[in-house]
XYZ file of C-alpha atoms in Angstrom:
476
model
C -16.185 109.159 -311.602
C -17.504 106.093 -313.776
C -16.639 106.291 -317.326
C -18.395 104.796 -320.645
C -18.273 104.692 -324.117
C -21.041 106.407 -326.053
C -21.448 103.964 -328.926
C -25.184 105.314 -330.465
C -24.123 105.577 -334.502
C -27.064 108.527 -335.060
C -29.062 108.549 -337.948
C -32.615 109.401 -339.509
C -35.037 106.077 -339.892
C -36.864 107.145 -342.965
C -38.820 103.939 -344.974
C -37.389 101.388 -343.571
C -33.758 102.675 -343.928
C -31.070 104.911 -341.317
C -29.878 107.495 -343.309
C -26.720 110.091 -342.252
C -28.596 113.127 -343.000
C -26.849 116.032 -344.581
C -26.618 118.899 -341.740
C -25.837 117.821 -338.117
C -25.600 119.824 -334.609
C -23.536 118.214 -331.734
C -25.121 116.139 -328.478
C -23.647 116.877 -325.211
C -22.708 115.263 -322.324
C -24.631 117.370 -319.673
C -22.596 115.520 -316.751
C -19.194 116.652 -318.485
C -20.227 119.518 -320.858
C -18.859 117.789 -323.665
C -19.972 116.729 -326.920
C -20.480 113.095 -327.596
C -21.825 113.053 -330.839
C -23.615 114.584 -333.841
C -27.425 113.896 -334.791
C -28.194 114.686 -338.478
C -31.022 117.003 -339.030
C -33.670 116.080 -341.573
C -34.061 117.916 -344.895
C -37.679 118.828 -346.648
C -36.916 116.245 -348.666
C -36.387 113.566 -345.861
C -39.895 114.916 -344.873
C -41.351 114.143 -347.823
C -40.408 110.726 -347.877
C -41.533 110.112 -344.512
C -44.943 111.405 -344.937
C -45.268 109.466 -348.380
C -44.081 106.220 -346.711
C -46.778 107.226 -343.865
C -49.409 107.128 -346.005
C -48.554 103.878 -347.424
C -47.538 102.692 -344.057
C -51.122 103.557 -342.913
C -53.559 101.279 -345.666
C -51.119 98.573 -344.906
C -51.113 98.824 -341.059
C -54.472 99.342 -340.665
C -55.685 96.218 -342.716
C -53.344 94.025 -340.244
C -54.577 92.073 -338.105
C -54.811 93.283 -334.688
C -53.141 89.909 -333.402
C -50.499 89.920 -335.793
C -50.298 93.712 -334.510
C -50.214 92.807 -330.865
C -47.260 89.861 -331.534
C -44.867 92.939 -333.030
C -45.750 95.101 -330.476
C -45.141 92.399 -327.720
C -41.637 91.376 -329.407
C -40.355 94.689 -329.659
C -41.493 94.894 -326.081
C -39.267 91.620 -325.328
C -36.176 93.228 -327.441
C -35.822 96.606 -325.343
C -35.716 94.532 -322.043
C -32.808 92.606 -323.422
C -31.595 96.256 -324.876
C -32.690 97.703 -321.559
C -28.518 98.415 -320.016
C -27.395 99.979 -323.622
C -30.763 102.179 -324.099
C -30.347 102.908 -320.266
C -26.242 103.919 -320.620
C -27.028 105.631 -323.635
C -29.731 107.769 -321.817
C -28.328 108.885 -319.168
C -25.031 109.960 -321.512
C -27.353 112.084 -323.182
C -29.645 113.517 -320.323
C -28.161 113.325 -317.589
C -30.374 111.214 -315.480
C -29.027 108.536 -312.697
C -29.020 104.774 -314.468
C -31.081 103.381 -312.098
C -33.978 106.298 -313.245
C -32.976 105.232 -316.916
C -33.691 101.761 -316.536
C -36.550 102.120 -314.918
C -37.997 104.352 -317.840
C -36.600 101.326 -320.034
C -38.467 99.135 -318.449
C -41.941 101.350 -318.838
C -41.635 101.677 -322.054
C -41.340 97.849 -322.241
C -44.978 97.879 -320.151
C -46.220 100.560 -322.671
C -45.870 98.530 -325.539
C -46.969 95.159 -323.763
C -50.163 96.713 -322.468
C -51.360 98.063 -325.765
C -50.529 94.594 -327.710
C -53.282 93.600 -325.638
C -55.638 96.701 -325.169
C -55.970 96.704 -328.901
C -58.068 93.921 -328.638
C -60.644 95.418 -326.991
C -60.989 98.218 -328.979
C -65.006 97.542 -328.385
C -67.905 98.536 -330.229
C -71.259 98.885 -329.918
C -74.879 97.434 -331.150
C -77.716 99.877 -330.822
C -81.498 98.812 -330.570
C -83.091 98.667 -333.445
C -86.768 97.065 -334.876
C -85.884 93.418 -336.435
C -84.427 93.218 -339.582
C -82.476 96.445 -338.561
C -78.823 96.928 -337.689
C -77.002 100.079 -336.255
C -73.495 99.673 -335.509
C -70.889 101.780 -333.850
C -67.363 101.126 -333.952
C -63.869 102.463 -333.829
C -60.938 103.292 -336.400
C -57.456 104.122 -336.593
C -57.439 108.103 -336.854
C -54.826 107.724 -339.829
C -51.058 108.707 -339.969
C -49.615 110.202 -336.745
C -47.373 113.285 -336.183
C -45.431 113.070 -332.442
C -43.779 115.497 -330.623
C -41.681 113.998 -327.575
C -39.339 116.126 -325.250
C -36.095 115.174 -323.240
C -37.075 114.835 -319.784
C -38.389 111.414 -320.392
C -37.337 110.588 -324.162
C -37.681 106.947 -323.880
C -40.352 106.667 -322.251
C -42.740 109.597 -323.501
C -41.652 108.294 -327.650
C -42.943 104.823 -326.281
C -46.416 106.047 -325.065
C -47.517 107.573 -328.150
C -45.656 105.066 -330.453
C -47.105 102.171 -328.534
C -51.083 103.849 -328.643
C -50.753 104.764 -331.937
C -49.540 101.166 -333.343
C -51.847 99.424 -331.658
C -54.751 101.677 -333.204
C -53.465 100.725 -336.636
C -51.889 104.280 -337.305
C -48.644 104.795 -338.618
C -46.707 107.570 -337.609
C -43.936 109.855 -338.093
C -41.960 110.019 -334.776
C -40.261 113.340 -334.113
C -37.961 112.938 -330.497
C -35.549 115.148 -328.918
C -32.468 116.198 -330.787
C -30.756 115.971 -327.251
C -31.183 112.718 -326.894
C -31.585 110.993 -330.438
C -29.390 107.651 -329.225
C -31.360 106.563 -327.211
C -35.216 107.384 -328.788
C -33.252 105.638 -332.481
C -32.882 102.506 -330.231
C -36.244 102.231 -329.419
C -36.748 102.736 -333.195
C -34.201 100.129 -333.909
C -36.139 97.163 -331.458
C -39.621 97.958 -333.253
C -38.123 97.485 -336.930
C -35.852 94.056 -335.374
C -39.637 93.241 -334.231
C -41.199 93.198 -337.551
C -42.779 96.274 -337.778
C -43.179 96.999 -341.397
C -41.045 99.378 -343.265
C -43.140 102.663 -343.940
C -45.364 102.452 -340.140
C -43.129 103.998 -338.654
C -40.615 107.229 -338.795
C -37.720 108.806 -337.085
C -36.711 111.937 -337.882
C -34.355 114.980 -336.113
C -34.190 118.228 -336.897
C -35.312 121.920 -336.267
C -38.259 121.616 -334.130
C -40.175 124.669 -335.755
C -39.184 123.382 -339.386
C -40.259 119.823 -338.670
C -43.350 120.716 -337.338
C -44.053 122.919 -339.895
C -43.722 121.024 -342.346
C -45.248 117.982 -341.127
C -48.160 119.239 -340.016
C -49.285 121.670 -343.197
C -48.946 117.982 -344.813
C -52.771 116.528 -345.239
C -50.934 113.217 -344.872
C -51.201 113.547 -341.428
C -54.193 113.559 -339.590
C -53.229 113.905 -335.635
C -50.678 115.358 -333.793
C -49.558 114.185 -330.339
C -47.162 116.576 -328.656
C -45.661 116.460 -324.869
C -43.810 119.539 -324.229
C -44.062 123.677 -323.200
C -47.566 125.749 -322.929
C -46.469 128.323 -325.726
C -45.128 125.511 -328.307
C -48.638 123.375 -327.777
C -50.543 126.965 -328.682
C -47.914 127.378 -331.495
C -48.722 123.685 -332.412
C -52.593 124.148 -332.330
C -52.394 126.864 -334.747
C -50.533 124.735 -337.311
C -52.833 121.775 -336.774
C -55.954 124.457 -336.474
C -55.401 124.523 -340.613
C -56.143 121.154 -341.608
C -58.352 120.687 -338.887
C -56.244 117.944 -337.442
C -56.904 116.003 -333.671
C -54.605 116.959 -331.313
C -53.498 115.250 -328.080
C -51.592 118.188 -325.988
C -49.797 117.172 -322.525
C -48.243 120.421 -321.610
C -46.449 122.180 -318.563
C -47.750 122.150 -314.574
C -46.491 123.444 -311.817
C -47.652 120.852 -309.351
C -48.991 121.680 -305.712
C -48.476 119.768 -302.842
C -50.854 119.889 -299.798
C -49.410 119.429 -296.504
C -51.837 118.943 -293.623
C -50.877 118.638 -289.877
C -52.320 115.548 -289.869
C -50.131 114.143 -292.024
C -47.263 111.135 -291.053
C -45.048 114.099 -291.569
C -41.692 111.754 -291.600
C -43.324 109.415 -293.529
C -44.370 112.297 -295.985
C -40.705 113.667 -296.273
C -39.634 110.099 -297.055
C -41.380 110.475 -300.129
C -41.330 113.832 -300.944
C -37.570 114.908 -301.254
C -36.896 111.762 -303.707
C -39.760 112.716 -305.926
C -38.747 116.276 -305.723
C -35.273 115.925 -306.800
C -36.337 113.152 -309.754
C -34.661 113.714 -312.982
C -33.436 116.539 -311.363
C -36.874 118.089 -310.891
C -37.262 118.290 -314.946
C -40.691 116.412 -315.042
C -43.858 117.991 -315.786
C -46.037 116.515 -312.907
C -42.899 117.263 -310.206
C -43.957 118.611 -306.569
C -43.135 121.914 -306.787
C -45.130 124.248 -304.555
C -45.625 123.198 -301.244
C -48.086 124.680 -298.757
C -47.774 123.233 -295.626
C -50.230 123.371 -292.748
C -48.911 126.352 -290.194
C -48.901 123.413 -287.481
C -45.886 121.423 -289.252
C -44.649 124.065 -291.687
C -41.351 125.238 -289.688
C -40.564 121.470 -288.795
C -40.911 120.814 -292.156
C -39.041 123.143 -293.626
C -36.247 122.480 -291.328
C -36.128 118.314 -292.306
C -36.803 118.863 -295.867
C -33.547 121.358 -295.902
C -31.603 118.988 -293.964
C -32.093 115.948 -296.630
C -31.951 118.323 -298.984
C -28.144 119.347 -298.274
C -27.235 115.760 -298.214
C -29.047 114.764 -301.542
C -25.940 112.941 -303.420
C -25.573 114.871 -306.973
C -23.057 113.598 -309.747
C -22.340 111.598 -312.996
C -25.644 109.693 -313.510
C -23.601 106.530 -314.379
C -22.271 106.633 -310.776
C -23.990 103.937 -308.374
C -24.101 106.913 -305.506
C -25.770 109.601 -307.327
C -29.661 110.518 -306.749
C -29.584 113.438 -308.877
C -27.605 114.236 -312.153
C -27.079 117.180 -313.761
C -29.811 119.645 -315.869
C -30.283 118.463 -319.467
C -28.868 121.115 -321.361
C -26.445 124.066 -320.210
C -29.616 126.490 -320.655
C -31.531 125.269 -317.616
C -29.007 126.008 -314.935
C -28.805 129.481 -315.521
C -32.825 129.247 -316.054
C -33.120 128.147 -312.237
C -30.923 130.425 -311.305
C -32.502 133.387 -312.406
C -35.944 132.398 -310.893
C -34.208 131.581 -307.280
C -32.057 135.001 -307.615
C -36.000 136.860 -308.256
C -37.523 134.741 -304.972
C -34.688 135.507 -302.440
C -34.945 139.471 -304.093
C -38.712 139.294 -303.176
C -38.247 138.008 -299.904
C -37.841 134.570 -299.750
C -35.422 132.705 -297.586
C -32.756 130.308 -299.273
C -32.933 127.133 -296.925
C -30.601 124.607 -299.310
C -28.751 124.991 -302.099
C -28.964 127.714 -304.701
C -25.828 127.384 -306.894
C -24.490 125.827 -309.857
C -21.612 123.634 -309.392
C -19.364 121.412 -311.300
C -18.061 121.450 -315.027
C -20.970 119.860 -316.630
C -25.112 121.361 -316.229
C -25.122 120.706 -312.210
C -27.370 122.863 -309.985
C -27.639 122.137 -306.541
C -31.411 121.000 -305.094
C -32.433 124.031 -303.706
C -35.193 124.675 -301.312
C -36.728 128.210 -300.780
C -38.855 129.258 -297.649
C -41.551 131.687 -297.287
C -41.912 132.735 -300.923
C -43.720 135.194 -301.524
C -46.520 135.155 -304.328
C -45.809 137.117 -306.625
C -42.195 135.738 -306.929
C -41.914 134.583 -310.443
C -41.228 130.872 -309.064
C -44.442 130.819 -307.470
C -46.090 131.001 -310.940
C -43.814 129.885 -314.040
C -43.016 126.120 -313.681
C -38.889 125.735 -312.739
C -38.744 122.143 -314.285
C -35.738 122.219 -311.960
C -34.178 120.877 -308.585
C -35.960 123.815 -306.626
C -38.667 123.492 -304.392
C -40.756 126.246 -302.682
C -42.810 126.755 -299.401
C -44.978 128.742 -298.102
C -47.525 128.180 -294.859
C -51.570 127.861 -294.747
C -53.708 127.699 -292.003
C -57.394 126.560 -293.279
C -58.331 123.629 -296.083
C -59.906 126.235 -298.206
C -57.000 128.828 -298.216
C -54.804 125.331 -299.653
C -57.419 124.806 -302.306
C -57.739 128.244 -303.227
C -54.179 128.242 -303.409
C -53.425 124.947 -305.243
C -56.099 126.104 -307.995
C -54.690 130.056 -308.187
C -52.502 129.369 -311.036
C -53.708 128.581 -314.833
C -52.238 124.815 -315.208
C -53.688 121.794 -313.678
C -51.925 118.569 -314.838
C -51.106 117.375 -311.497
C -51.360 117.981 -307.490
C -50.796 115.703 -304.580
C -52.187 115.906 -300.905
C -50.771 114.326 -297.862
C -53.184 114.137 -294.965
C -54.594 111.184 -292.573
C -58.217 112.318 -292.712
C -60.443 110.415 -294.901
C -63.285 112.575 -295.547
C -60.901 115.574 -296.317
C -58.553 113.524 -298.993
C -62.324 113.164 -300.834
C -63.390 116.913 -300.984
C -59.723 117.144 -302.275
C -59.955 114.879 -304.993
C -62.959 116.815 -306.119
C -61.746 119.872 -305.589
C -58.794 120.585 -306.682
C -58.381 121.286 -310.674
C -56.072 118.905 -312.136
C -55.952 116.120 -314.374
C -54.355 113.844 -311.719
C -54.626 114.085 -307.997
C -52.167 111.955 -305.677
C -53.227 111.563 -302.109
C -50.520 110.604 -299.839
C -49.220 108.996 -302.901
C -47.550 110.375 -306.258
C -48.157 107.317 -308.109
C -49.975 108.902 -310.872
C -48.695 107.253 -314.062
C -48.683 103.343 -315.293
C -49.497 102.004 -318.421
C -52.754 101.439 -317.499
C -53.959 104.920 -316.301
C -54.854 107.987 -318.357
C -52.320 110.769 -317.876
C -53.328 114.285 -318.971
C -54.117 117.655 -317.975
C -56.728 120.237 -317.540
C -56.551 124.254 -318.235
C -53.125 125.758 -319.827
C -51.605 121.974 -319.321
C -53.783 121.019 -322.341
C -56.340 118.169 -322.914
C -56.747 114.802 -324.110
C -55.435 111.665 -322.026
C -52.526 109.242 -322.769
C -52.094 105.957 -321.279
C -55.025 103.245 -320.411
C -58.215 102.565 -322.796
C -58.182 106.630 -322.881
C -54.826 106.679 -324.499
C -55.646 104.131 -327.023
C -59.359 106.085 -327.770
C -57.024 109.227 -328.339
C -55.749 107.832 -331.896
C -58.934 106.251 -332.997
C -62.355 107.858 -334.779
C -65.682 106.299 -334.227
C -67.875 105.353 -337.009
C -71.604 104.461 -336.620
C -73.030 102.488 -339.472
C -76.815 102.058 -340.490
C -78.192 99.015 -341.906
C -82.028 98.448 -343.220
């Protein structure tokens, strides 16, 4: 098994300095179970500071120009590609993922901040029609000082789309990442200060999620709050902000369907299927999850997708051969394996996998057959290496069933007629629908959900809208 050296020295990023902290809890190794390091947790005072130097941060980055902006944002850009192998090692030390997944997450946050050193500048207004000697004017603002909220299934790269958006708007903000992964979210830190961003834009802080946001957000210093993460915390969230009447971006849970039709290059589709499915080890939000398959294909199917599944490689994510790493954290395994214990009790049929393995968070990809509905699989997301089946036999029994359950951030179709991929797209209710692709999210395109998976779009012009206020000014 490959070896490194973690070598992430973990501290808060509070005005401009890293600072130990005073209390500390211990980062794991979810591939070996053992702990790496210790990431200090931020006091009420540490807050403090890093909402005052917010404010600050905020009149002097919003009076900056936006190419002077742009030339930081594209520089820090520059740095973490020649950081990319460190942040990349130190990422998957932390969470578990494959290195190859890690630098590819490297290398969109790179895009992120590119793209939005150059969206900024067309930040467009508008000129209304008015009698001569007239003017009416509408144009756009930085929102103000920013709280995020970013989780550990992608920590690089979810810190770096509402970091990038936000700076580009003008806002400064008060970054608040996964205490699971803190090396590897401080080094993105670390390339936008060795960029030139000034001292009080941005924060980094760690600590108790429920204190931190808390406090942060009964703070009128802050004036929106971007959070990725669970349905219940984004409710909990919207209360907090619901008191100072703050914006709110929410990206919250799915539990993705995936349409199988009979017309579908069925080999083709498994090619692409089983690697998304078994991803980060299933842990992302848009992951293909329940699959209703055409009754045409649906036993062949089920067959080839267990096969590949058994022969998935799973290990170390700093070995070359491994597709899938271990969980994040040594809650999830016994998570999964408490909703796969409640499907096969129900009735459903254990095709691949279905165990934990291994000394660090390992659980096998797993793929259950003919589940039934009311399983509790088949309607709380796993955010896991498990994937579930079940047979249809008309179009509008699969849409019915894609849009039975109360999220609707993603879904994804696989079928070779044209006219039925449109009434899909309009359809079914999410706020991203792949057809015979899951290409879904670049820097370019807004990424966000409908229903219980929250509102408000990140990525693209959308994203960048998300942290700015219009204005419309009247001149006689």
């Amino acid at each position: 098994m490959a070896t490194a050296q973690y070598d992430a020295d973990l501290k808060l990023f509070v005005n401009g300095a890293w600072r130990a902290g005073e209390d500390r809890q211990p980062v794991f190794n979810p591939a070996t179970g053992a702990t790496v390091a210790e990431v200090p947790l931020a006091t009420a005072a540490d807050l403090d500071e890093a909402l005052a130097a917010a404010d600050r941060g905020f009149k002097l980055w919003r009076a900056t120009d936006v190419e002077a902006r742009a030339a930081i944002l594209h520089r820090a850009a520059a740095l973490i590609r020649e950081r990319a192998d460190r942040i990349a090692t130190l990422m998957t030390m932390e969470q578990g993922k494959p290195l190859g997944e890690a630098r590819g997450e490297v290398a969109g946050a790179a895009q992120l901040f590119d793209y939005y050193a150059e969206e900024a500048k067309r930040a467009y207004g508008r000129v209304l029609v008015r009698p001569t000697g007239q003017r009416s004017i509408v144009i756009k603002q930085p929102v103000g000082p920013v709280a995020s909220f970013t989780p550990w299934n992608f920590p690089v790269y979810l810190m770096a789309k509402k970091l990038a958006a936000a700076l580009a708007a003008g806002c400064s903000v008060i970054a608040k990442p996964p205490e699971e992964t803190p090396g590897c979210t401080s080094a993105i830190m670390q390339a936008l200060a060795d960029a030139g961003l000034p001292a009080e834009v941005a924060q980094l802080v760690f600590g108790v999620p429920d204190t931190v946001s808390r406090h942060l957000l009964a703070s009128p210093v802050i004036r929106k709050v971007s959070f990725t993460g669970s349905v219940p915390v984004g409710r909990h969230l919207m209360k907090l902000a619901a008191d100072g009447l703050k914006r709110v971006t929410m990206e919250l849970g799915g539990h993705a369907p995936v349409l199988i039709f009979d017309d579908c290059d069925l080999d083709r589709t498994l090619d692409m299927v089983v690697p998304q499915k078994f991803r980060n080890a299933g842990q992302v939000c848009v992951s293909p999850t329940r699959f209703y398959v055409q009754q045409g294909v649906y036993d062949r199917f089920v067959s080839e997708f267990a096969a590949r599944t058994q022969k998935w490689p799973v290990g170390n994510g700093l070995d070359a051969a491994t597709k899938m790493g271990p969980l994040a954290n040594k809650r999830r395994p016994d998570a999964i394996g408490t909703l796969v214990e409640d499907a096969v009790a129900k009735g459903a049929k254990l095709a691949a996998g279905g165990e934990r393995f291994g000394d660090g968070f390992f659980y096998k990809p797993t793929l259950l057959a003919d589940v039934p509905l009311e399983s509790r699989i088949m309607n709380e997301e796993p955010f896991g290496p498990v994937a579930v089946a079940r047979p249809f036999a008309t179009e509008e029994e699969a849409i019915e069933q894609a849009n039975r359950l109360p999220y609707g951030l993603a879904a994804f179709a696989f079928t070779e007629n044209g006219r039925r991929a449109n009434r899909l797209g309009d359809l079914i209710e999410a706020g991203m629908v792949g057809i015979n692709t899951f290409a879904i999210s670049g820097a370019d395109t807004p990424f966000g959900g409908v229903k219980d998976s929250g509102f408000g779009s990140e990525g693209g012009p959308e994203g960048l809208d998300s942290y700015m206020v219009v204005k419309a000014i009247h001149q006689a």
